[in-house]
């Protein structure tokens, strides 16, 4: 009797986990596109600013190469961050899909594991084809990152040609290059998902909060 009750409770827990996994997967997909919109807004603004600066013919605008270099540093950081976020989003989406795959046979059958066999060719432009939306987005974000890197090299070369690096000269190029490199390393090293050990604890409910 107790064993049957225990099995029933375990099944209810697995069913609840299955439903929650579906909900979180949908939530992750929604976040995926919200993040894409967020990064696109910043990257598009950086592109507009960069084009506006390099195409400016205002003679009073003497430091346009310096400003263009700063914009490319910002554009590179945001586009590289977008690429990493796309990979992270794909990771968590895959995580919940694997959990669903593990649980679904018990409740809905192999629904998520089943799909049509698409025999269409990729060059048949009006027919469906099994491209990966998330992978295409990753490739685009990587392409944008490479474009910003090329802009960075171009702007950096122009600044290098006009700058005199001395105690009283321009330090813009080495400083921003160093800062950009540091932040790329920080994004790769410290942007990895994990649970850091925060030095916090939950207060008992009877303790008064201090503001």
mmCIF file of C-alpha atoms in Angstrom:
data_model
loop_
_atom_site.group_PDB
_atom_site.id
_atom_site.type_symbol
_atom_site.label_atom_id
_atom_site.label_comp_id
_atom_site.label_asym_id
_atom_site.label_seq_id
_atom_site.Cartn_x
_atom_site.Cartn_y
_atom_site.Cartn_z
ATOM 1 C CA UNK A 1 0.000 0.000 0.000
ATOM 2 C CA UNK A 2 2.717 2.437 1.016
ATOM 3 C CA UNK A 3 4.775 1.400 -1.996
ATOM 4 C CA UNK A 4 1.903 2.187 -4.390
ATOM 5 C CA UNK A 5 1.378 5.538 -2.696
ATOM 6 C CA UNK A 6 5.086 6.291 -3.012
ATOM 7 C CA UNK A 7 5.034 5.405 -6.729
ATOM 8 C CA UNK A 8 1.995 7.629 -7.253
ATOM 9 C CA UNK A 9 3.722 10.554 -5.557
ATOM 10 C CA UNK A 10 6.860 10.018 -7.639
ATOM 11 C CA UNK A 11 4.800 9.943 -10.838
ATOM 12 C CA UNK A 12 3.049 13.186 -9.880
ATOM 13 C CA UNK A 13 6.427 14.790 -9.245
ATOM 14 C CA UNK A 14 7.722 13.637 -12.632
ATOM 15 C CA UNK A 15 4.575 14.914 -14.335
ATOM 16 C CA UNK A 16 4.969 18.279 -12.645
ATOM 17 C CA UNK A 17 8.641 18.373 -13.672
ATOM 18 C CA UNK A 18 7.614 17.556 -17.268
ATOM 19 C CA UNK A 19 5.091 20.419 -17.326
ATOM 20 C CA UNK A 20 7.546 22.838 -15.747
ATOM 21 C CA UNK A 21 10.236 21.885 -18.264
ATOM 22 C CA UNK A 22 7.829 22.771 -21.098
ATOM 23 C CA UNK A 23 7.016 26.109 -19.478
ATOM 24 C CA UNK A 24 10.664 27.015 -18.903
ATOM 25 C CA UNK A 25 11.577 25.999 -22.468
ATOM 26 C CA UNK A 26 8.902 28.348 -23.828
ATOM 27 C CA UNK A 27 10.154 31.035 -21.481
ATOM 28 C CA UNK A 28 13.744 30.550 -22.703
ATOM 29 C CA UNK A 29 12.648 30.840 -26.343
ATOM 30 C CA UNK A 30 10.788 34.063 -25.539
ATOM 31 C CA UNK A 31 13.853 35.452 -23.774
ATOM 32 C CA UNK A 32 15.996 34.441 -26.751
ATOM 33 C CA UNK A 33 14.192 36.838 -29.074
ATOM 34 C CA UNK A 34 13.936 39.602 -26.469
ATOM 35 C CA UNK A 35 17.706 39.456 -25.999
ATOM 36 C CA UNK A 36 18.210 39.538 -29.768
ATOM 37 C CA UNK A 37 16.078 42.701 -29.999
ATOM 38 C CA UNK A 38 18.040 44.278 -27.137
ATOM 39 C CA UNK A 39 21.417 43.665 -28.779
ATOM 40 C CA UNK A 40 20.202 44.629 -32.243
ATOM 41 C CA UNK A 41 19.089 48.014 -30.893
ATOM 42 C CA UNK A 42 22.554 48.781 -29.493
ATOM 43 C CA UNK A 43 24.445 47.366 -32.473
ATOM 44 C CA UNK A 44 22.282 49.212 -35.014
ATOM 45 C CA UNK A 45 22.764 52.456 -33.062
ATOM 46 C CA UNK A 46 26.524 51.883 -33.085
ATOM 47 C CA UNK A 47 26.466 51.286 -36.855
ATOM 48 C CA UNK A 48 24.511 54.520 -37.428
ATOM 49 C CA UNK A 49 26.901 56.457 -35.186
ATOM 50 C CA UNK A 50 29.961 54.974 -36.903
ATOM 51 C CA UNK A 51 28.706 55.790 -40.411
ATOM 52 C CA UNK A 52 27.717 59.300 -39.300
ATOM 53 C CA UNK A 53 31.173 59.963 -37.840
ATOM 54 C CA UNK A 54 33.293 58.631 -40.712
ATOM 55 C CA UNK A 55 31.125 60.337 -43.356
ATOM 56 C CA UNK A 56 31.130 63.694 -41.569
ATOM 57 C CA UNK A 57 32.602 66.520 -43.635
ATOM 58 C CA UNK A 58 32.538 69.058 -40.848
ATOM 59 C CA UNK A 59 35.998 70.649 -40.762
ATOM 60 C CA UNK A 60 35.598 71.495 -37.075
ATOM 61 C CA UNK A 61 35.207 67.795 -36.354
ATOM 62 C CA UNK A 62 38.945 67.109 -36.126
ATOM 63 C CA UNK A 63 38.870 64.016 -33.913
ATOM 64 C CA UNK A 64 36.432 61.950 -35.965
ATOM 65 C CA UNK A 65 38.927 59.074 -36.336
ATOM 66 C CA UNK A 66 39.260 58.908 -32.558
ATOM 67 C CA UNK A 67 35.487 58.896 -32.109
ATOM 68 C CA UNK A 68 35.114 56.259 -34.827
ATOM 69 C CA UNK A 69 37.645 54.061 -33.001
ATOM 70 C CA UNK A 70 35.726 54.389 -29.711
ATOM 71 C CA UNK A 71 32.462 53.449 -31.460
ATOM 72 C CA UNK A 72 34.070 50.364 -33.029
ATOM 73 C CA UNK A 73 35.280 49.250 -29.592
ATOM 74 C CA UNK A 74 31.722 49.539 -28.270
ATOM 75 C CA UNK A 75 30.277 47.802 -31.343
ATOM 76 C CA UNK A 76 32.751 44.927 -31.049
ATOM 77 C CA UNK A 77 31.960 44.352 -27.362
ATOM 78 C CA UNK A 78 28.191 44.356 -27.939
ATOM 79 C CA UNK A 79 28.316 42.120 -31.018
ATOM 80 C CA UNK A 80 30.668 39.646 -29.325
ATOM 81 C CA UNK A 81 28.406 39.644 -26.249
ATOM 82 C CA UNK A 82 25.435 38.951 -28.513
ATOM 83 C CA UNK A 83 27.259 35.981 -30.021
ATOM 84 C CA UNK A 84 28.011 34.553 -26.562
ATOM 85 C CA UNK A 85 24.422 35.157 -25.386
ATOM 86 C CA UNK A 86 23.103 33.315 -28.454
ATOM 87 C CA UNK A 87 25.246 30.308 -27.585
ATOM 88 C CA UNK A 88 24.154 30.479 -23.947
ATOM 89 C CA UNK A 89 20.476 30.660 -24.934
ATOM 90 C CA UNK A 90 20.911 27.626 -27.162
ATOM 91 C CA UNK A 91 22.555 25.767 -24.283
ATOM 92 C CA UNK A 92 19.618 26.312 -21.914
ATOM 93 C CA UNK A 93 17.058 25.575 -24.605
ATOM 94 C CA UNK A 94 18.826 22.274 -25.291
ATOM 95 C CA UNK A 95 18.996 21.604 -21.548
ATOM 96 C CA UNK A 96 15.214 21.734 -21.132
ATOM 97 C CA UNK A 97 14.610 19.845 -24.370
ATOM 98 C CA UNK A 98 16.750 16.981 -23.066
ATOM 99 C CA UNK A 99 14.759 16.933 -19.829
ATOM 100 C CA UNK A 100 11.510 16.825 -21.844
ATOM 101 C CA UNK A 101 12.906 13.987 -23.967
ATOM 102 C CA UNK A 102 13.678 12.042 -20.817
ATOM 103 C CA UNK A 103 10.190 12.481 -19.335
ATOM 104 C CA UNK A 104 7.810 12.663 -22.278
ATOM 105 C CA UNK A 105 7.556 8.919 -23.055
ATOM 106 C CA UNK A 106 5.826 8.446 -19.717
ATOM 107 C CA UNK A 107 3.156 11.095 -20.304
ATOM 108 C CA UNK A 108 2.786 12.112 -23.985
ATOM 109 C CA UNK A 109 4.869 9.565 -25.878
ATOM 110 C CA UNK A 110 7.756 10.538 -28.149
ATOM 111 C CA UNK A 111 6.089 13.760 -29.343
ATOM 112 C CA UNK A 112 9.153 16.031 -29.137
ATOM 113 C CA UNK A 113 11.435 13.389 -30.649
ATOM 114 C CA UNK A 114 9.247 12.874 -33.706
ATOM 115 C CA UNK A 115 9.504 15.088 -36.780
ATOM 116 C CA UNK A 116 8.800 14.924 -40.479
ATOM 117 C CA UNK A 117 11.390 13.725 -42.946
ATOM 118 C CA UNK A 118 12.002 16.711 -45.178
ATOM 119 C CA UNK A 119 13.279 15.667 -48.606
ATOM 120 C CA UNK A 120 13.212 19.177 -50.065
ATOM 121 C CA UNK A 121 16.482 20.655 -51.329
ATOM 122 C CA UNK A 122 17.931 23.796 -49.791
ATOM 123 C CA UNK A 123 18.007 25.519 -53.179
ATOM 124 C CA UNK A 124 14.257 25.028 -53.742
ATOM 125 C CA UNK A 125 13.513 28.536 -52.556
ATOM 126 C CA UNK A 126 9.740 28.264 -52.087
ATOM 127 C CA UNK A 127 9.788 24.988 -50.145
ATOM 128 C CA UNK A 128 10.471 24.326 -46.473
ATOM 129 C CA UNK A 129 13.855 23.129 -45.297
ATOM 130 C CA UNK A 130 15.233 22.088 -41.922
ATOM 131 C CA UNK A 131 17.453 25.046 -41.146
ATOM 132 C CA UNK A 132 18.201 25.872 -37.520
ATOM 133 C CA UNK A 133 16.930 29.317 -36.529
ATOM 134 C CA UNK A 134 19.223 29.522 -33.494
ATOM 135 C CA UNK A 135 22.321 28.411 -35.423
ATOM 136 C CA UNK A 136 21.643 30.936 -38.190
ATOM 137 C CA UNK A 137 21.337 33.630 -35.518
ATOM 138 C CA UNK A 138 24.664 32.538 -34.041
ATOM 139 C CA UNK A 139 26.333 32.719 -37.461
ATOM 140 C CA UNK A 140 24.894 36.196 -38.073
ATOM 141 C CA UNK A 141 26.094 37.428 -34.667
ATOM 142 C CA UNK A 142 29.564 36.009 -35.366
ATOM 143 C CA UNK A 143 29.567 37.707 -38.790
ATOM 144 C CA UNK A 144 28.634 41.053 -37.206
ATOM 145 C CA UNK A 145 31.433 40.558 -34.677
ATOM 146 C CA UNK A 146 33.949 39.999 -37.480
ATOM 147 C CA UNK A 147 32.686 43.128 -39.295
ATOM 148 C CA UNK A 148 33.182 45.208 -36.154
ATOM 149 C CA UNK A 149 36.668 43.748 -35.741
ATOM 150 C CA UNK A 150 37.523 44.848 -39.286
ATOM 151 C CA UNK A 151 36.138 48.325 -38.541
ATOM 152 C CA UNK A 152 38.212 48.356 -35.354
ATOM 153 C CA UNK A 153 41.413 47.522 -37.228
ATOM 154 C CA UNK A 154 40.658 50.152 -39.879
ATOM 155 C CA UNK A 155 39.866 52.880 -37.345
ATOM 156 C CA UNK A 156 42.816 51.869 -35.181
ATOM 157 C CA UNK A 157 45.175 52.166 -38.140
ATOM 158 C CA UNK A 158 43.900 55.680 -38.918
ATOM 159 C CA UNK A 159 44.319 56.760 -35.300
ATOM 160 C CA UNK A 160 47.790 55.220 -35.246
ATOM 161 C CA UNK A 161 48.788 57.227 -38.317
ATOM 162 C CA UNK A 162 47.701 60.567 -36.853
ATOM 163 C CA UNK A 163 48.750 60.012 -33.231
ATOM 164 C CA UNK A 164 51.997 60.804 -31.504
ATOM 165 C CA UNK A 165 52.517 58.442 -28.602
ATOM 166 C CA UNK A 166 54.473 60.338 -26.005
ATOM 167 C CA UNK A 167 53.904 61.571 -22.480
ATOM 168 C CA UNK A 168 51.842 64.463 -23.805
ATOM 169 C CA UNK A 169 50.548 62.719 -26.924
ATOM 170 C CA UNK A 170 47.402 60.685 -27.573
ATOM 171 C CA UNK A 171 46.890 57.605 -25.421
ATOM 172 C CA UNK A 172 43.466 56.847 -26.846
ATOM 173 C CA UNK A 173 44.442 53.889 -29.042
ATOM 174 C CA UNK A 174 46.427 51.857 -26.459
ATOM 175 C CA UNK A 175 43.976 52.577 -23.624
ATOM 176 C CA UNK A 176 40.811 51.649 -25.521
ATOM 177 C CA UNK A 177 42.523 48.673 -27.173
ATOM 178 C CA UNK A 178 43.605 47.373 -23.778
ATOM 179 C CA UNK A 179 40.183 47.965 -22.195
ATOM 180 C CA UNK A 180 38.396 46.248 -25.104
ATOM 181 C CA UNK A 181 40.736 43.244 -24.927
ATOM 182 C CA UNK A 182 40.285 42.994 -21.150
ATOM 183 C CA UNK A 183 36.503 43.016 -21.457
ATOM 184 C CA UNK A 184 36.566 40.318 -24.143
ATOM 185 C CA UNK A 185 38.640 38.127 -21.808
ATOM 186 C CA UNK A 186 36.271 38.921 -18.915
ATOM 187 C CA UNK A 187 33.227 37.991 -21.034
ATOM 188 C CA UNK A 188 34.750 34.630 -21.963
ATOM 189 C CA UNK A 189 36.159 33.751 -18.543
ATOM 190 C CA UNK A 190 33.550 35.133 -16.153
ATOM 191 C CA UNK A 191 30.509 34.931 -18.409
ATOM 192 C CA UNK A 192 30.369 31.136 -18.104
ATOM 193 C CA UNK A 193 27.207 29.908 -16.431
ATOM 194 C CA UNK A 194 27.597 28.678 -12.898
ATOM 195 C CA UNK A 195 26.505 29.277 -9.357
ATOM 196 C CA UNK A 196 29.017 31.561 -7.654
ATOM 197 C CA UNK A 197 29.334 31.322 -3.916
ATOM 198 C CA UNK A 198 27.686 34.504 -2.698
ATOM 199 C CA UNK A 199 28.404 35.460 0.911
ATOM 200 C CA UNK A 200 24.748 35.869 1.822
ATOM 201 C CA UNK A 201 22.247 34.003 3.975
ATOM 202 C CA UNK A 202 18.496 34.041 4.480
ATOM 203 C CA UNK A 203 17.395 35.924 7.578
ATOM 204 C CA UNK A 204 14.865 34.360 9.954
ATOM 205 C CA UNK A 205 11.367 35.836 9.392
ATOM 206 C CA UNK A 206 11.212 37.329 12.873
ATOM 207 C CA UNK A 207 14.232 39.578 12.345
ATOM 208 C CA UNK A 208 13.475 43.163 11.425
ATOM 209 C CA UNK A 209 14.853 44.498 8.189
ATOM 210 C CA UNK A 210 17.327 47.333 8.482
ATOM 211 C CA UNK A 211 17.181 50.048 5.828
#
